[in-house]
Tab-separated table of C-alpha atoms in Angstrom:
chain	number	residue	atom	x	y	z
E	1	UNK	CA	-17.461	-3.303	-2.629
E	2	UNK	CA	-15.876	-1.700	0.172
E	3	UNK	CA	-14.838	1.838	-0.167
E	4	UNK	CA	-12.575	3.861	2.206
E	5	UNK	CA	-13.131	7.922	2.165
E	6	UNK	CA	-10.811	10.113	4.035
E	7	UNK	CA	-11.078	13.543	5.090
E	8	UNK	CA	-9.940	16.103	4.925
E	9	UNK	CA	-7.923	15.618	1.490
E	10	UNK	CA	-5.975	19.015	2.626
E	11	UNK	CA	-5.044	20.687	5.562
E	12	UNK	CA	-2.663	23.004	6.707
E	13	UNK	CA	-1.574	23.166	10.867
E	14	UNK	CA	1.658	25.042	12.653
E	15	UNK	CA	3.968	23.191	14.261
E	16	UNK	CA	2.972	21.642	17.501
E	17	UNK	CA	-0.933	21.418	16.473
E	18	UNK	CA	-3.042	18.767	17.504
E	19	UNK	CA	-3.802	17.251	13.832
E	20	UNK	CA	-6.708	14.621	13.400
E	21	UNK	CA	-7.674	12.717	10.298
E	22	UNK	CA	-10.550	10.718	9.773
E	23	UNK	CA	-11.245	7.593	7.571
E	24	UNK	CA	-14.353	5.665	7.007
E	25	UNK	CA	-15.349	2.903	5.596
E	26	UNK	CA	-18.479	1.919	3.572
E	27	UNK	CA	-19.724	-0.845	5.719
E	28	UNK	CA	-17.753	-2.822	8.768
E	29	UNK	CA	-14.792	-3.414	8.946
E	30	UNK	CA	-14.163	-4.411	12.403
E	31	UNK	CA	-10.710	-2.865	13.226
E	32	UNK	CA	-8.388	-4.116	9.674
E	33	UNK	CA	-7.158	-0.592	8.762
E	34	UNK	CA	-3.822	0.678	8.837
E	35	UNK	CA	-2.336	3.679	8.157
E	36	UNK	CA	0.398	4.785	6.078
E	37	UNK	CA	2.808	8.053	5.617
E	38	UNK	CA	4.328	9.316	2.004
E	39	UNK	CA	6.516	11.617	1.842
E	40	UNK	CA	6.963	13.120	-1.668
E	41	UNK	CA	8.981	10.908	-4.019
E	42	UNK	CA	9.386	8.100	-1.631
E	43	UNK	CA	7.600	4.821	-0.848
E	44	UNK	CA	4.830	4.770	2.050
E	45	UNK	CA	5.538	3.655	5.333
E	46	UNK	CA	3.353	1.663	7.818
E	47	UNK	CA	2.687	3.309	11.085
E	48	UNK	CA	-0.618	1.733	12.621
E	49	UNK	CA	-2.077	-1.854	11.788
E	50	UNK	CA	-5.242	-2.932	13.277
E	51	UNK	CA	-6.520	0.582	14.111
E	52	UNK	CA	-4.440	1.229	16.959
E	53	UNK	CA	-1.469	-0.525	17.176
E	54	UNK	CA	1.407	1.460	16.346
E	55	UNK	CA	4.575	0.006	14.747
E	56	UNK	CA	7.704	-0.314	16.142
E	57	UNK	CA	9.711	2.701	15.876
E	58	UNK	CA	7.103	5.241	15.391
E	59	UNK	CA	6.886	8.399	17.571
E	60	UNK	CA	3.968	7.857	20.620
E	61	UNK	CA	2.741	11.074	19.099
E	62	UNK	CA	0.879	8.916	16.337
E	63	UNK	CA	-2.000	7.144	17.882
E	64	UNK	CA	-4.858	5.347	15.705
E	65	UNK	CA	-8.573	4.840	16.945
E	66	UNK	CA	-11.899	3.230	15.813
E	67	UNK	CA	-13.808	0.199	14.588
E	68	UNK	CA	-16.382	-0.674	12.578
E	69	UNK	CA	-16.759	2.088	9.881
E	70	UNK	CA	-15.016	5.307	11.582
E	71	UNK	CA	-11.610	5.676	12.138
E	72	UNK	CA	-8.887	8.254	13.334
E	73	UNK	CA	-5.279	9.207	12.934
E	74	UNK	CA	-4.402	11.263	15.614
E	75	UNK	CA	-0.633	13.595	15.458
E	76	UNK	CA	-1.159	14.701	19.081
E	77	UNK	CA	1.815	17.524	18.461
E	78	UNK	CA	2.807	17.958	14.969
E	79	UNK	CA	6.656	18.333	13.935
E	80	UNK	CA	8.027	19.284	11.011
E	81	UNK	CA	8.966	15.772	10.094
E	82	UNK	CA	5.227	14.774	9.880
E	83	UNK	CA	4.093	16.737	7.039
E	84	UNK	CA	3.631	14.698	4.521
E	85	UNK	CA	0.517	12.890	3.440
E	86	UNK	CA	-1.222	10.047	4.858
E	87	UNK	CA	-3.329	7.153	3.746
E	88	UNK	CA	-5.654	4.599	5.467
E	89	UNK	CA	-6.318	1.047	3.871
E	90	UNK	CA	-8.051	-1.913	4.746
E	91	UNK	CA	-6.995	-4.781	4.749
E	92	UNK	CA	-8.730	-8.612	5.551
E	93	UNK	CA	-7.726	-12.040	4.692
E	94	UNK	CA	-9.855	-12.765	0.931
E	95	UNK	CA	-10.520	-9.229	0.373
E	96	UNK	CA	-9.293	-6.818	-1.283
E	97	UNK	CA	-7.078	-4.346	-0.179
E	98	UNK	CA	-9.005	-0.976	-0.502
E	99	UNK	CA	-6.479	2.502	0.375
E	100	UNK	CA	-8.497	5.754	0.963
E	101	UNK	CA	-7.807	8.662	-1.557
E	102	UNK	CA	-4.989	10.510	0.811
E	103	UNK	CA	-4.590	13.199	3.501
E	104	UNK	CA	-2.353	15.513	2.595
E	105	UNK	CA	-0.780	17.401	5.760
E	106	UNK	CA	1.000	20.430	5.166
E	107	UNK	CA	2.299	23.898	6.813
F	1	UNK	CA	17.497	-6.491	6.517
F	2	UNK	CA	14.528	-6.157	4.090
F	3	UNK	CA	14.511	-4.993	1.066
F	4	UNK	CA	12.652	-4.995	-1.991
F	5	UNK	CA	13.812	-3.289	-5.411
F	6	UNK	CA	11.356	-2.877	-8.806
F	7	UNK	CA	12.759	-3.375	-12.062
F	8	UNK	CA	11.350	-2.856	-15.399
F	9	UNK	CA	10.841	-0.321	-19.008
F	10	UNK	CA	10.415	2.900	-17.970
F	11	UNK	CA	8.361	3.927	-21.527
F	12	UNK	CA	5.663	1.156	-22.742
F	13	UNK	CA	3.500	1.993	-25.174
F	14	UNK	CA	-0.159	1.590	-25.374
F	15	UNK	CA	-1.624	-1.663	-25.721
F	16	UNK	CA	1.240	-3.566	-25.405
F	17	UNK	CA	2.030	-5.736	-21.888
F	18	UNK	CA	3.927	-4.983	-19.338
F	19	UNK	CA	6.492	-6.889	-16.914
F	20	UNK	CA	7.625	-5.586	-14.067
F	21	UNK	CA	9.843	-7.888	-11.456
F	22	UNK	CA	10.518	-7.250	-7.728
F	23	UNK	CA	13.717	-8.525	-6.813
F	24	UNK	CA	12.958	-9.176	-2.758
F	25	UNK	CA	15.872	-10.346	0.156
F	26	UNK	CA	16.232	-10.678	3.865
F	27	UNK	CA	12.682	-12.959	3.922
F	28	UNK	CA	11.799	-15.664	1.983
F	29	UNK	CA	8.287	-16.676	0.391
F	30	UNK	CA	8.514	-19.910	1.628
F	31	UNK	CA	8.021	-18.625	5.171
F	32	UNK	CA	4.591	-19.425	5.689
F	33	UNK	CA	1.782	-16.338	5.696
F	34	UNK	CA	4.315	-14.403	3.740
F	35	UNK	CA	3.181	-12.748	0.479
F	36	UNK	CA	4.467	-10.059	-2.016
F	37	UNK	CA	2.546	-7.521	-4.303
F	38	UNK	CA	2.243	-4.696	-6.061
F	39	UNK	CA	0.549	-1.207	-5.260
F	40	UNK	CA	0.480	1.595	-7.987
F	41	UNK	CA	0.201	5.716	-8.141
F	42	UNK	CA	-0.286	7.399	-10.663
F	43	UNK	CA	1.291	10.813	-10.680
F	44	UNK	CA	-0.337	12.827	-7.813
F	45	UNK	CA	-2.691	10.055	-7.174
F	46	UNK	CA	-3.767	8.060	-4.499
F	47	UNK	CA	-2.561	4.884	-4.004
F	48	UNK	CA	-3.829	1.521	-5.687
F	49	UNK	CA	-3.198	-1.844	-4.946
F	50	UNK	CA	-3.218	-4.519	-7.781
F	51	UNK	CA	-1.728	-8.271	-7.145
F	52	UNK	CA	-0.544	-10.362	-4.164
F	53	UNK	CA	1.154	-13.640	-4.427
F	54	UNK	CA	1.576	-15.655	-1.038
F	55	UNK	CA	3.686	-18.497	-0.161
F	56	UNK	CA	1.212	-21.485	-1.013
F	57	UNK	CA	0.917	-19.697	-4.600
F	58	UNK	CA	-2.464	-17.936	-3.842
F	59	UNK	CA	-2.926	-15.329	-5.946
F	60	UNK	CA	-5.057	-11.868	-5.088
F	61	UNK	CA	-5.731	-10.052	-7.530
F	62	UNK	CA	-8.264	-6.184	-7.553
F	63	UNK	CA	-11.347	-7.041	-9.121
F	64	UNK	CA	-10.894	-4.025	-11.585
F	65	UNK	CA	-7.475	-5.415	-12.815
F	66	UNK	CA	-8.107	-9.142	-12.590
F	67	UNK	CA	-8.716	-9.511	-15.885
F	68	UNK	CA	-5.256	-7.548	-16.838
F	69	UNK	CA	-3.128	-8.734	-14.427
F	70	UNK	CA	-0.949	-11.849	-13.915
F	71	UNK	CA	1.344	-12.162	-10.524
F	72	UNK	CA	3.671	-15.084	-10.723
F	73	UNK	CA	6.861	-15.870	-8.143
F	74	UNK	CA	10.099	-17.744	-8.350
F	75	UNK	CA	11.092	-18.065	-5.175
F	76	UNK	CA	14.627	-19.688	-5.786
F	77	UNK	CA	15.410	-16.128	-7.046
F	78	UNK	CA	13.459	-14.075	-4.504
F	79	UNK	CA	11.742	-12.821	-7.302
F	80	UNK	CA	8.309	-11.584	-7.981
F	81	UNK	CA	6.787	-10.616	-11.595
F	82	UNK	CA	3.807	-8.869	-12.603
F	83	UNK	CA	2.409	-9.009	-16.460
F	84	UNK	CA	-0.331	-6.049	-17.364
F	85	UNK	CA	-1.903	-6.652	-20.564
F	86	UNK	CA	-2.894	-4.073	-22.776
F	87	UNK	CA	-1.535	-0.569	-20.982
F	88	UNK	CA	-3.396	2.609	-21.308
F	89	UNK	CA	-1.866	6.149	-20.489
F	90	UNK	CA	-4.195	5.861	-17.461
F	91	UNK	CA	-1.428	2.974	-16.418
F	92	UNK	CA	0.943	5.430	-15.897
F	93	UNK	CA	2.156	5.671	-12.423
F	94	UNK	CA	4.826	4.464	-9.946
F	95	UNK	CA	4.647	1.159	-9.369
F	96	UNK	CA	5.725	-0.291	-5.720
F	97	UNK	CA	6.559	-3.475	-5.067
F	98	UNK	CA	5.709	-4.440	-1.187
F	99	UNK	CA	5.784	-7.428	1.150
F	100	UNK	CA	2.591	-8.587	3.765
F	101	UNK	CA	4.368	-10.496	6.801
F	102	UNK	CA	2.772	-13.185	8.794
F	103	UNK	CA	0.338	-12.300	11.115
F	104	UNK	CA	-1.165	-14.546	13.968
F	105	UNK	CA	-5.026	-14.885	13.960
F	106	UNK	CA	-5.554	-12.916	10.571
F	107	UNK	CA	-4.213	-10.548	7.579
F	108	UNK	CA	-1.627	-8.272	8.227
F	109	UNK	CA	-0.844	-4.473	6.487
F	110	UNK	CA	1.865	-4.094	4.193
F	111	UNK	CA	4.978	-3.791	6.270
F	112	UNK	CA	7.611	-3.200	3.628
F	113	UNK	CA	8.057	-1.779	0.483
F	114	UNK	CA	10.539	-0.764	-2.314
F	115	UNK	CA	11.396	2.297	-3.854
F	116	UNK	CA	9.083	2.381	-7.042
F	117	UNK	CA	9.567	2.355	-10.332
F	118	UNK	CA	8.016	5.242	-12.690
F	119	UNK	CA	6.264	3.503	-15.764
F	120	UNK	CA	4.832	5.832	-18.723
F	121	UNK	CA	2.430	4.691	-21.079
F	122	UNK	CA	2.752	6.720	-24.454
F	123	UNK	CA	3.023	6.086	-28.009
């Protein structure tokens, strides 16, 4: 089974910081991973599909990278609107969907 | 506009089933590639997905759940409905109801997803 393993779990940055997250996964999988952002008490919200493609709507300072088993998310200036915590997942037609344990990104 | 809206107890007690429905609009699961599901967290948790129905009636199910889980649709209603067998406390958790779109050449991420609905297992 695939597994998905992000890190940090924690960590704290100041306003405009450059903030990187990493994800990886347990073997290949090519570029299905998303990413998602949860804000406390509310539902997450897609921001990248496919690695790198960012969704409609969300700021350019979001950008997603990787293949294969490595991954980023990358906050290239962090606002106060972004701390919240974030999740990769994979996702591939007949498998199943796998979400890493959580980045939580806070001041 | 999409939107997707859980419904169900709030309070089930262990070892009993529960049902939990999705009431879904602005897309239809007739639309072909379209599926709806459910992802859970338990409180301070990551999150977990369980069950996906599609629009030809495949089912997905996680392989840890599969033997607990049923996912069944009506689509005249827009409605989804997931049975769990035999709850736990470890059940407890908010329970999200969410939507996977159509996506040329492949699987897609979740795109949408309701509000959650808090479900505690205790006697």
């Amino acid at each position: 089974d695939i597994q998905m393993t992000q890190s940090p779990s924690t960590l704290s940055a100041f306003v405009g910081d450059r903030v990187t997250i990493t994800c990886r996964a347990s073997q290949s999988i090519d570029r299905w991973l998303a990413w998602y952002q949860q804000k406390p008490g509310g539902a997450p919200k897609l921001l990248v599909s496919k690695a790198s493609t960012l969704e409609t709507g969300v700021p350019s300072r979001f950008s997603g990278s990787g293949s294969g088993t490595e991954f980023t998310l990358t906050i290239s200036s962090i606002q106060p609107d972004d701390f919240a915590t974030y999740y990769c997942q994979h996702y591939e037609i007949s498998s199943p969907i796998i979400f890493g344990g959580g980045t939580t990104v806070e001041i | 506009q999409i939107t997707l809206k859980e419904s169900g107890p709030t309070l089930v007690k262990p070892t009993q089933t529960l049902t939990l429905t999705c009431a879904f609009s602005g897309f239809s699961l007739n639309t072909i590639g379209v599926g709806v599901g459910w992802v859970r967290q338990p409180p301070g948790k990551a999150l977990e997905w369980l069950a996906l129905i599609y629009y030809n009636d495949d089912e997905r199910y996680n392989p840890s759940l599969r033997n607990r889980l049923a996912i069944t649709k009506d689509t005249s209603r827009s409605q989804v409905v997931l049975t769990m067998t035999n709850v736990d406390p470890v059940d407890t958790a908010t329970y999200f109801c969410t939507r996977e779109p159509f996506c040329h050449g492949g699987s897609c991420p979740l795109d949408h997803w309701g509000q959650g609905t808090l479900v505690t297992v205790s006697s």
